[in-house]
mmCIF file of C-alpha atoms in Angstrom:
data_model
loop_
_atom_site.group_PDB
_atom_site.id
_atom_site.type_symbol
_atom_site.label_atom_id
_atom_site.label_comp_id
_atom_site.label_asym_id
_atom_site.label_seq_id
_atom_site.Cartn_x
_atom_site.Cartn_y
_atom_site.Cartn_z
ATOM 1 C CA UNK A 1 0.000 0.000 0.000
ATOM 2 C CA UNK A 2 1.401 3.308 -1.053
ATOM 3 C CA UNK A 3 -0.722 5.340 1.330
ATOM 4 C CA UNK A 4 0.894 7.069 4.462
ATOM 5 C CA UNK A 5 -1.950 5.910 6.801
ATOM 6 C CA UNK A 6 -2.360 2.536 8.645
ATOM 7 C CA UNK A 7 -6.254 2.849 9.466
ATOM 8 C CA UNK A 8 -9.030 4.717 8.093
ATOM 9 C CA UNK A 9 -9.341 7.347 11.097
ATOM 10 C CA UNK A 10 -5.870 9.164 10.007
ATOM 11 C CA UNK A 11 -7.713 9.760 6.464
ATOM 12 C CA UNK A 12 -10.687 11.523 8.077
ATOM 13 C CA UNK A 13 -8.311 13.149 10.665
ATOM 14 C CA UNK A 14 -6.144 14.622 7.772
ATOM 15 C CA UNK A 15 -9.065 16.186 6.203
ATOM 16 C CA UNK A 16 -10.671 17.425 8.957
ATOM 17 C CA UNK A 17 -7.377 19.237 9.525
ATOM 18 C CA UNK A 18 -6.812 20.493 6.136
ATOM 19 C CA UNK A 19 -9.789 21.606 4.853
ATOM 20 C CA UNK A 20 -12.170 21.270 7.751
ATOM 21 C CA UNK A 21 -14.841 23.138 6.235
ATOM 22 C CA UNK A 22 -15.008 21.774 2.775
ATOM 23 C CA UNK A 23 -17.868 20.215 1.725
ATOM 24 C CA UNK A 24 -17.849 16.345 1.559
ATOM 25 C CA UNK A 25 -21.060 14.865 1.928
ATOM 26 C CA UNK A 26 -24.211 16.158 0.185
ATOM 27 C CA UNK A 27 -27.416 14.726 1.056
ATOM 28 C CA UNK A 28 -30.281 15.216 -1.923
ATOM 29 C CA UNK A 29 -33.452 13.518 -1.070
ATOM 30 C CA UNK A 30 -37.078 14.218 -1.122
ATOM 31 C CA UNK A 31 -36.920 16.059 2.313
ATOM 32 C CA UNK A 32 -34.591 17.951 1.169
ATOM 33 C CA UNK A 33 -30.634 18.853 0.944
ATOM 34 C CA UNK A 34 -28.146 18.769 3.620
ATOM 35 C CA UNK A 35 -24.298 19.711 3.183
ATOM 36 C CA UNK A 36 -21.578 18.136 5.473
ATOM 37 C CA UNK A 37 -18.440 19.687 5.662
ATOM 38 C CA UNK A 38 -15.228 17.502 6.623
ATOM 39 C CA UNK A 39 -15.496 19.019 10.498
ATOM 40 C CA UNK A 40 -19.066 18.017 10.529
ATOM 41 C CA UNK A 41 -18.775 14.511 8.967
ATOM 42 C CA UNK A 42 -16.188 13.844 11.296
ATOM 43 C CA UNK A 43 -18.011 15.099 14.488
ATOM 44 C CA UNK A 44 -21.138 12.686 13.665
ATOM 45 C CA UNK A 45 -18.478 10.089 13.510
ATOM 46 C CA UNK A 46 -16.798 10.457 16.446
ATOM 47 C CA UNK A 47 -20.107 10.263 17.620
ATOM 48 C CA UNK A 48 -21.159 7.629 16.223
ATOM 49 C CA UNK A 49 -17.710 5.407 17.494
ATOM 50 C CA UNK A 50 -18.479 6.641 21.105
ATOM 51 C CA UNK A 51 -22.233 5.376 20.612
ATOM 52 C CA UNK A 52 -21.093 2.031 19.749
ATOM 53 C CA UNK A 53 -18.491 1.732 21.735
ATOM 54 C CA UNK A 54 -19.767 3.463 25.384
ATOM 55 C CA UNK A 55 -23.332 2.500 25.501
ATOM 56 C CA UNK A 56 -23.372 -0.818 23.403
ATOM 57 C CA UNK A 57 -20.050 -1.955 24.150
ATOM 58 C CA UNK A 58 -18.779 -2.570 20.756
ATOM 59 C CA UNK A 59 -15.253 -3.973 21.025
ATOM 60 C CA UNK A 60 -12.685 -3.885 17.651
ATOM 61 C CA UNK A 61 -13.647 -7.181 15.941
ATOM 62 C CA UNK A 62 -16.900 -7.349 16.896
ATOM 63 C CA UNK A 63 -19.873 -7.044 13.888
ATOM 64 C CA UNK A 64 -22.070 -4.363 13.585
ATOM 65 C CA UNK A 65 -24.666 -5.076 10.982
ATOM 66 C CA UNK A 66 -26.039 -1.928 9.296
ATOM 67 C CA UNK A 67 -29.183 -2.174 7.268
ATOM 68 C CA UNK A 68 -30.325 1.421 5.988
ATOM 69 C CA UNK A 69 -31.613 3.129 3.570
ATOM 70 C CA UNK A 70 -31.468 6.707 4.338
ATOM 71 C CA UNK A 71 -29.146 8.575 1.973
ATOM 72 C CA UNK A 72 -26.651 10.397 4.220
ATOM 73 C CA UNK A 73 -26.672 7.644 6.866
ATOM 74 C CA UNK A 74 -24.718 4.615 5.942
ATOM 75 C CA UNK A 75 -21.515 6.670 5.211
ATOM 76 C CA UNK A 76 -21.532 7.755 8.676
ATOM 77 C CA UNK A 77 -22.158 4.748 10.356
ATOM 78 C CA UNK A 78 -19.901 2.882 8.100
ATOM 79 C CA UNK A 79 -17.195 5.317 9.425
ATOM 80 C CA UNK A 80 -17.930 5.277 12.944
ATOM 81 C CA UNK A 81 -17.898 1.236 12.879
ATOM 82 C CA UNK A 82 -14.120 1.603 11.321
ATOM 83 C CA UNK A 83 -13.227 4.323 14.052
ATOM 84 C CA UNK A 84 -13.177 1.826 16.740
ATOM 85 C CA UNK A 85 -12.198 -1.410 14.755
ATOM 86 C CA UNK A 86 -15.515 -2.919 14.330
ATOM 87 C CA UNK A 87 -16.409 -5.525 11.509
ATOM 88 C CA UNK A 88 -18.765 -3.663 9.070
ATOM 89 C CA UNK A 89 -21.915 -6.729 7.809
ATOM 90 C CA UNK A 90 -24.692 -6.146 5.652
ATOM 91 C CA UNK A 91 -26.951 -9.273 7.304
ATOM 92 C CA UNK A 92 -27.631 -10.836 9.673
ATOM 93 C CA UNK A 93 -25.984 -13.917 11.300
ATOM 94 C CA UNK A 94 -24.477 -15.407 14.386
ATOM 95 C CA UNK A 95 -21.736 -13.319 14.529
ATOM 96 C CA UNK A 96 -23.884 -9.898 15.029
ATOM 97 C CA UNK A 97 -23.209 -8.364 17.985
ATOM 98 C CA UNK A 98 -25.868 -5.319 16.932
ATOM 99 C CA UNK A 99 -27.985 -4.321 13.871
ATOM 100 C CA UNK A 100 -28.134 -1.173 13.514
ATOM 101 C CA UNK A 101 -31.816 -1.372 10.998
ATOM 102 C CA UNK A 102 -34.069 0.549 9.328
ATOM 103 C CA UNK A 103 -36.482 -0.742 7.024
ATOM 104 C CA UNK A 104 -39.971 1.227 5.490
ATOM 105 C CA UNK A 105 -41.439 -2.285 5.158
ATOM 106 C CA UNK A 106 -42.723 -3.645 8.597
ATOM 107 C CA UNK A 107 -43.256 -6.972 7.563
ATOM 108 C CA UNK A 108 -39.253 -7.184 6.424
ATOM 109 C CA UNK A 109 -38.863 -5.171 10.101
ATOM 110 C CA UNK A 110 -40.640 -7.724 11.750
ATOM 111 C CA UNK A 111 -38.865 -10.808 10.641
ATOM 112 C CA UNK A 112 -35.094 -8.905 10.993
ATOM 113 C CA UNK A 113 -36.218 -8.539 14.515
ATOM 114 C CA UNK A 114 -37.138 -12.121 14.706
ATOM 115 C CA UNK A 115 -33.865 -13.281 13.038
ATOM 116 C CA UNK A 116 -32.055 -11.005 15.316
ATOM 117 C CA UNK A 117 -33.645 -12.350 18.608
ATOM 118 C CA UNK A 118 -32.927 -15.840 17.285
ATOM 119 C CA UNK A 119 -28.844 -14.730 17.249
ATOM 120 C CA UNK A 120 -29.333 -13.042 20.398
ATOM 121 C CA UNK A 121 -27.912 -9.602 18.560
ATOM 122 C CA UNK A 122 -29.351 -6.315 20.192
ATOM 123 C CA UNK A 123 -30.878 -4.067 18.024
ATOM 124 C CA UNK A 124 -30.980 -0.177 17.559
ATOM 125 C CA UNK A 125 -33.307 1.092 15.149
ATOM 126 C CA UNK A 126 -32.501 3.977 12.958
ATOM 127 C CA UNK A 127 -36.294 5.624 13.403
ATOM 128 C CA UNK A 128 -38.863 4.848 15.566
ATOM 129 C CA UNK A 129 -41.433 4.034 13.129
ATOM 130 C CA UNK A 130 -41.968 0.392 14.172
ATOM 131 C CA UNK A 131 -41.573 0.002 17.467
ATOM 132 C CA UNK A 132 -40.333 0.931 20.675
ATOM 133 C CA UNK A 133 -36.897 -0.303 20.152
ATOM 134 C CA UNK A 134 -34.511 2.391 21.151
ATOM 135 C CA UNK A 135 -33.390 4.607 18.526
ATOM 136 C CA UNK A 136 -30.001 5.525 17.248
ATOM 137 C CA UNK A 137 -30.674 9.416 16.823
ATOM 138 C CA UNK A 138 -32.245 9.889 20.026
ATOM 139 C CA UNK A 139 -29.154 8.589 21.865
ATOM 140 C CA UNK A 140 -26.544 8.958 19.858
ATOM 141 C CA UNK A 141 -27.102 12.791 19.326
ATOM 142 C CA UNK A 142 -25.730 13.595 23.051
ATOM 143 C CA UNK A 143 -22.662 12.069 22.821
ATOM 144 C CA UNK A 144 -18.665 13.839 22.339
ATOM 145 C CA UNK A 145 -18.187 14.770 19.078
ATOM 146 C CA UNK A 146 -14.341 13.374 20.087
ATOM 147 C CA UNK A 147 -13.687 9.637 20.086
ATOM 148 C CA UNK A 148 -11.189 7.949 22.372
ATOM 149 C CA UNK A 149 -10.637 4.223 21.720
ATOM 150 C CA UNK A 150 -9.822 2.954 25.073
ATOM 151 C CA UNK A 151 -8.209 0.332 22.913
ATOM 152 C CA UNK A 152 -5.350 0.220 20.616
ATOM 153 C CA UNK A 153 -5.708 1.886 16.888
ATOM 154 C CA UNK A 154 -7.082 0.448 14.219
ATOM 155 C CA UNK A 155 -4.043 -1.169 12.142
ATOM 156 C CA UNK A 156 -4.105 -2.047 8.733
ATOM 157 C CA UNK A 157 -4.589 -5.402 9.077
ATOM 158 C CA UNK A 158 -7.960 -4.776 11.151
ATOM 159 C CA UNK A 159 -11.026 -6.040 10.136
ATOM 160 C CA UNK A 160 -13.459 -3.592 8.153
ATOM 161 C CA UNK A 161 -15.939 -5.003 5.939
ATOM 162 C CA UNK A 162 -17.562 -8.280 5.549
ATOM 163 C CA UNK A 163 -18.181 -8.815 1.296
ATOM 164 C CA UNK A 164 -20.630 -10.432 1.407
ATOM 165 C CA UNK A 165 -23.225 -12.310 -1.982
ATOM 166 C CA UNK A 166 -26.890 -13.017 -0.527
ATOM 167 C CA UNK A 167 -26.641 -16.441 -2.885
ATOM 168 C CA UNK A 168 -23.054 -17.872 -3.034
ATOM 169 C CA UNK A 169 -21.659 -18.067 1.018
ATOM 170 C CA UNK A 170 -18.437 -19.175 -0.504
ATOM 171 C CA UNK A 171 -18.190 -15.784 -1.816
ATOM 172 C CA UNK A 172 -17.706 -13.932 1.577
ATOM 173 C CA UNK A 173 -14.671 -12.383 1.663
ATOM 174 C CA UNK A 174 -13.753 -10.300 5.403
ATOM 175 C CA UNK A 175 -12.016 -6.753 3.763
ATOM 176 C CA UNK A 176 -9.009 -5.370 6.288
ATOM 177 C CA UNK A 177 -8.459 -1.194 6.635
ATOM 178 C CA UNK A 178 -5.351 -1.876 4.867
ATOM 179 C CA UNK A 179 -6.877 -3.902 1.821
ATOM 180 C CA UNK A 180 -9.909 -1.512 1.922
ATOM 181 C CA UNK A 181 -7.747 2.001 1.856
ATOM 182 C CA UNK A 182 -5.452 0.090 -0.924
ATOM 183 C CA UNK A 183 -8.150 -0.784 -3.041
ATOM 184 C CA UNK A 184 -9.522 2.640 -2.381
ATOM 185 C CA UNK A 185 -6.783 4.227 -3.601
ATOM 186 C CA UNK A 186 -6.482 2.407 -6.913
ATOM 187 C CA UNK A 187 -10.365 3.130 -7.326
ATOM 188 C CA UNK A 188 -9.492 6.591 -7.099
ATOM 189 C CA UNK A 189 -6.689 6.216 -9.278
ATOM 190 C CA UNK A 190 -8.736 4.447 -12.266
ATOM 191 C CA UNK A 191 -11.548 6.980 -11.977
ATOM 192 C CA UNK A 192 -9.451 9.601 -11.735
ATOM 193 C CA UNK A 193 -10.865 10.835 -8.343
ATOM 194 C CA UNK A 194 -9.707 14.288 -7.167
ATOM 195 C CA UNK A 195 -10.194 16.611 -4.464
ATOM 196 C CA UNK A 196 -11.977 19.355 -6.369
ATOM 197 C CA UNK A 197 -14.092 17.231 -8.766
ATOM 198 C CA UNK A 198 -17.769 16.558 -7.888
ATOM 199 C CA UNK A 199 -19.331 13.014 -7.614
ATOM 200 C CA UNK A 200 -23.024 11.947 -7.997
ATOM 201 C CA UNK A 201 -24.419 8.426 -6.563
ATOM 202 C CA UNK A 202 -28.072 7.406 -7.652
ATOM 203 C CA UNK A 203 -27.244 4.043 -5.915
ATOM 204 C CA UNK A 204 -28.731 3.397 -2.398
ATOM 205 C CA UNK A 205 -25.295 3.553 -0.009
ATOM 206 C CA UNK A 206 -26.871 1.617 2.624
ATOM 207 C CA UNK A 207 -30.199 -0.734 1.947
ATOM 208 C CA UNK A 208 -30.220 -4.593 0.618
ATOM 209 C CA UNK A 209 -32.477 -2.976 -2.026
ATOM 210 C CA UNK A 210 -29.487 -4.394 -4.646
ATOM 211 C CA UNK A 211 -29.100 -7.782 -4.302
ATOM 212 C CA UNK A 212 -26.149 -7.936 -6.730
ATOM 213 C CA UNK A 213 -23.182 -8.045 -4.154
ATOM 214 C CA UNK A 214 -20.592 -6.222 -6.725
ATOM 215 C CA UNK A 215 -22.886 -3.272 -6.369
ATOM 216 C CA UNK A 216 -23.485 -3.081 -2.541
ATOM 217 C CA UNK A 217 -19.488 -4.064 -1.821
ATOM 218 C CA UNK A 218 -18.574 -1.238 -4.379
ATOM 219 C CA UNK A 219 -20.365 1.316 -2.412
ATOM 220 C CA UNK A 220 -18.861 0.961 0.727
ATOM 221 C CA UNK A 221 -15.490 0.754 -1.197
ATOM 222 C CA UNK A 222 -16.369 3.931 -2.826
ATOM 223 C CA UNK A 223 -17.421 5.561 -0.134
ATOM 224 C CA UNK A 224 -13.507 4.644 1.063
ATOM 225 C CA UNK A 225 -12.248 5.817 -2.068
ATOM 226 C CA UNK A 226 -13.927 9.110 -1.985
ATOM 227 C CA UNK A 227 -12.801 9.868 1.504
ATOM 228 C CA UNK A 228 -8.812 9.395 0.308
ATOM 229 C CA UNK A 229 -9.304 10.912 -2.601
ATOM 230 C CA UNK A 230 -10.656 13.937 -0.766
ATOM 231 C CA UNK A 231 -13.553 14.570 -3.198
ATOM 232 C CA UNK A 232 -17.264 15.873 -2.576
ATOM 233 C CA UNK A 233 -20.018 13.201 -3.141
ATOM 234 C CA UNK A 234 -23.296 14.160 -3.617
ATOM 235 C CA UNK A 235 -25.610 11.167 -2.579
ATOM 236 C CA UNK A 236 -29.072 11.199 -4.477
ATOM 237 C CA UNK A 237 -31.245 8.411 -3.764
ATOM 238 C CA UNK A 238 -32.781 6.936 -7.296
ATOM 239 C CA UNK A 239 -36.990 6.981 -6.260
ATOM 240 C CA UNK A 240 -39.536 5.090 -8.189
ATOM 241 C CA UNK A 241 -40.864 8.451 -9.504
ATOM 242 C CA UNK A 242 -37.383 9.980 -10.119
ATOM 243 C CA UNK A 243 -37.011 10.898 -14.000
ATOM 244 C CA UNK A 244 -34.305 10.938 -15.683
ATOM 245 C CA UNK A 245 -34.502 14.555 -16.214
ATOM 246 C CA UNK A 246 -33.756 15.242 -12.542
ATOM 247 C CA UNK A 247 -30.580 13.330 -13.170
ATOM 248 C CA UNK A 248 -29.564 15.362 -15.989
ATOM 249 C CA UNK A 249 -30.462 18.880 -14.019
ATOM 250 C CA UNK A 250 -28.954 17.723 -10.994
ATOM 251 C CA UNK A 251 -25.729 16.865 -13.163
ATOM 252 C CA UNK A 252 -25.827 20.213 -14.767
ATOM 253 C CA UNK A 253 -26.687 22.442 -11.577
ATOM 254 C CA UNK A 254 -24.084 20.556 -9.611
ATOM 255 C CA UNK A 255 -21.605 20.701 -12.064
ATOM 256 C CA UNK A 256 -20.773 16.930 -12.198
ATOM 257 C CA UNK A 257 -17.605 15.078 -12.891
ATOM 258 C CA UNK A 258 -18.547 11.360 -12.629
ATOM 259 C CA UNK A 259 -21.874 9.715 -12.052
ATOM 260 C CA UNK A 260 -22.042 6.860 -10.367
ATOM 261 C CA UNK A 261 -25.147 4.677 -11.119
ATOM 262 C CA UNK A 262 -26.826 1.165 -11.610
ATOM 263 C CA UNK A 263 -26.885 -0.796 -14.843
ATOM 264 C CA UNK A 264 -30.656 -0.572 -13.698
ATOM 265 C CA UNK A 265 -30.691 2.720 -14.568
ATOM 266 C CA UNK A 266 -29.430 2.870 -18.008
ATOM 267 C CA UNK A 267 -32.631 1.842 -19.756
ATOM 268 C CA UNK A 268 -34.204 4.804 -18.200
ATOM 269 C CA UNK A 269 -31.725 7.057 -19.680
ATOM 270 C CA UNK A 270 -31.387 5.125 -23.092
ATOM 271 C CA UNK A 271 -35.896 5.648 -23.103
ATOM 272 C CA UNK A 272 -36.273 9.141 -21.981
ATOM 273 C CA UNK A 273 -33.512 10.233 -24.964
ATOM 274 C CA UNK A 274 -34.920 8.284 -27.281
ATOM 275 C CA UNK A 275 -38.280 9.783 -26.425
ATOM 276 C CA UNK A 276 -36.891 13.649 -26.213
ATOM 277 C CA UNK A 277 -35.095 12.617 -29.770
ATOM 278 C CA UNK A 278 -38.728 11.463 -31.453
ATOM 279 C CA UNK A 279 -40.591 14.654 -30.461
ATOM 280 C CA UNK A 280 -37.390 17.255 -31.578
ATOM 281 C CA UNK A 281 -36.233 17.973 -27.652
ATOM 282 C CA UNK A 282 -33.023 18.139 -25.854
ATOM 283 C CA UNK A 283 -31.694 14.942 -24.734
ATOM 284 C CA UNK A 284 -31.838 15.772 -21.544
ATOM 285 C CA UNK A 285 -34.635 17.171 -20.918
ATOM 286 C CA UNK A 286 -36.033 20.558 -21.010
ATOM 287 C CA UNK A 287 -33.458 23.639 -20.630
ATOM 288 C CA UNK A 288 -30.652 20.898 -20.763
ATOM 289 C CA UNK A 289 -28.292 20.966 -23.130
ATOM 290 C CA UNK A 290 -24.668 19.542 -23.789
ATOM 291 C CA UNK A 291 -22.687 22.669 -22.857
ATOM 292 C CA UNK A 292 -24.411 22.209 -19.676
ATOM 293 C CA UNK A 293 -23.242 19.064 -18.608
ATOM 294 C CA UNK A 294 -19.720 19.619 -20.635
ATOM 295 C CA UNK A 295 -17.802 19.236 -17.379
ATOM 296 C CA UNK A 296 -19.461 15.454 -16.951
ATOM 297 C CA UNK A 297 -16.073 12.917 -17.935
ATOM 298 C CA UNK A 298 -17.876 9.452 -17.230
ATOM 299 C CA UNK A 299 -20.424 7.311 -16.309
ATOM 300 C CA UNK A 300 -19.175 4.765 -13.501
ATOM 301 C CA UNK A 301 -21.205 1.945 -13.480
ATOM 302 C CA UNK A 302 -19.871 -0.895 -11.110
ATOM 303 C CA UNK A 303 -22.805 -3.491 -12.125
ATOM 304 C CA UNK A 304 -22.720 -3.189 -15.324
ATOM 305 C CA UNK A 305 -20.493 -6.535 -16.397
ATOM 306 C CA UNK A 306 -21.841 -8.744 -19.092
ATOM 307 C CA UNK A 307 -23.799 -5.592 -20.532
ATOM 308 C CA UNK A 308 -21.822 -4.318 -23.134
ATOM 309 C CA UNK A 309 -25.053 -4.400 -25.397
ATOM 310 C CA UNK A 310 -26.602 -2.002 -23.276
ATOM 311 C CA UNK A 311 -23.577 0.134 -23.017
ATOM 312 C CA UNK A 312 -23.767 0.603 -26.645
ATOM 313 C CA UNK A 313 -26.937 1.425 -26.926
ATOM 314 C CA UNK A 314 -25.960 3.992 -24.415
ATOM 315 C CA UNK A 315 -22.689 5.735 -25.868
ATOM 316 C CA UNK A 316 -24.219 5.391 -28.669
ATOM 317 C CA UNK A 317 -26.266 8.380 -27.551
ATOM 318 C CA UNK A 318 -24.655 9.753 -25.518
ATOM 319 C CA UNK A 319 -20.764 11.457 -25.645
ATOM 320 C CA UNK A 320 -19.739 9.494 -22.566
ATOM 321 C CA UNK A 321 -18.013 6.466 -21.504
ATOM 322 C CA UNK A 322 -19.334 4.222 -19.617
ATOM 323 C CA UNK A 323 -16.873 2.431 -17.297
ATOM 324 C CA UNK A 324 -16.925 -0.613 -15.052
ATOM 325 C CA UNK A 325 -14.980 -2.673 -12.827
ATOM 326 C CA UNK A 326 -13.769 -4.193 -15.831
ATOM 327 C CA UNK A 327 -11.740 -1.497 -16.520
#
């Protein structure tokens, strides 16, 4: 590993010493928009580690389980799990020491909690929709924004992240903060990640709404990947009656570098053109046009193996590439 850190905290500590109040984490959703600068990201880490670690008694090497699909959310729980050394799952199983869970469908609710019970895990819920369970944001929000580990750092070989496929166990693979920063640094490298460019996900960061396991692995990784590489991400959530024209405004009002979406979403961009195209309007929709979105270098696509046919179909209307993990 090239990188002159030996655990994920010295990346967020660098930043937040650097350029504190840069933004890094830009929430778009349909309540709303919320900015995060380094400082504040940082702060809702810290206390998000002493959370875990005070009141639940998370020790490093223990699993947290994090099941959530609120934009802004995962990335900070995801980084307050690798501030104190925890093992970072996305289901449930014997070795779950706490879930921390959200789901809008009580019947899925309902049967984590049962599975949960059955592993003896404790749970936190992430909203109080449900149940009486306690919830995360009522007690996490008085607690230091400063995290001591009352045990020793986080060292590269530490467990992170559990990879994990929903239909091929032999396919688990446990990620280390070494192997995870590593890899994150030749993401950043490939996509040509840097600390002024702007970044757009339309992939959920932290539900099992993808059951493709390149796609939910790559997220945490590129949430990783964006933290070293010191750029801004701005975290959209795809909805059911998002158009593709709120893409394409959102990647011209922004002033987008990459886009990061779902091979699931390229037939809805490949339609709507083809649509605008038939009736003698902009390809992206209305008051869209190419010098708008000139500053857009790539479409990332980290699902999107096996689809070349589709990518075609894609550059072939569009002037951008479409890359994968493929290369």
């Amino acid at each position: 590993m090239d990188l002159p850190f030996t655990n994920i905290r010295q990346v967020l500590s660098l930043h937040n010493k650097v350029s504190p109040e840069k933004i890094f984490l830009t929430t778009i959703s349909d309540t709303g928009r919320e900015e995060l600068s380094y400082a504040e990201f940082s702060a809702r880490c810290h206390q998000t580690a002493n959370f875990l670690q005070e009141d639940l008694g998370i020790k490093p090497g223990e699993t947290v389980t994090i099941i959530d699909n609120r934009p802004g959310d995962f990335p900070v729980l995801l980084m307050g799990c690798w501030l104190i050394g925890a093992l970072v799952s996305r289901s449930i199983d014997n070795r779950t020491k706490v879930c921390l869970l959200r789901d809008d469908n009580a019947d899925m609710y309902k049967l984590m909690v049962e599975t949960l019970d059955y592993v003896g895990a404790q749970l936190v819920q992430l909203d109080g929709s449900h149940t009486s369970n306690s919830d995360f944001y009522t007690l996490v929000r008085g607690m230091p924004n400063t995290f001591f580990n009352e045990y020793p750092e986080p060292t590269v070989d530490t467990l992170a992240y559990l990879s994990q496929s929903y239909d091929k166990a032999e396919e688990e693979q446990v990620v280390s903060q070494g192997l995870l920063l590593d890899t994150a640094e030749r993401l950043t490298n490939a996509q040509m990640i840097t600390g002024n460019q702007r970044l757009l996900t339309y992939m959920e960061l932290g539900s099992r709404t993808y059951t493709n396991p390149v796609t939910l692995n790559t997220m945490a990784l590129f949430i990783a990947a964006l933290l070293v590489g010191g750029s801004l991400i701005i975290d959209r959530r795809f909805y059911p009656h998002a158009q593709p024209e709120i893409f394409w405004r959102e990647v011209a009002a922004s002033r987008l570098h990459i886009a990061c979406i779902s091979i699931e979403h390229i037939p809805k961009l490949i339609n709507f053109a083809r649509e605008q195209q038939a009736a003698g309007k902009p390809i992206y929709g209305e008051g869209v046009y190419q010098q708008d979105i000139q500053q857009l270098r790539h479409i990332y696509c980290p699902d999107a193996k096996g689809q070349e046919n589709l990518i075609k179909q894609f550059t072939d209307i569009f002037p951008f590439p479409v890359v994968t993990n493929n290369g």
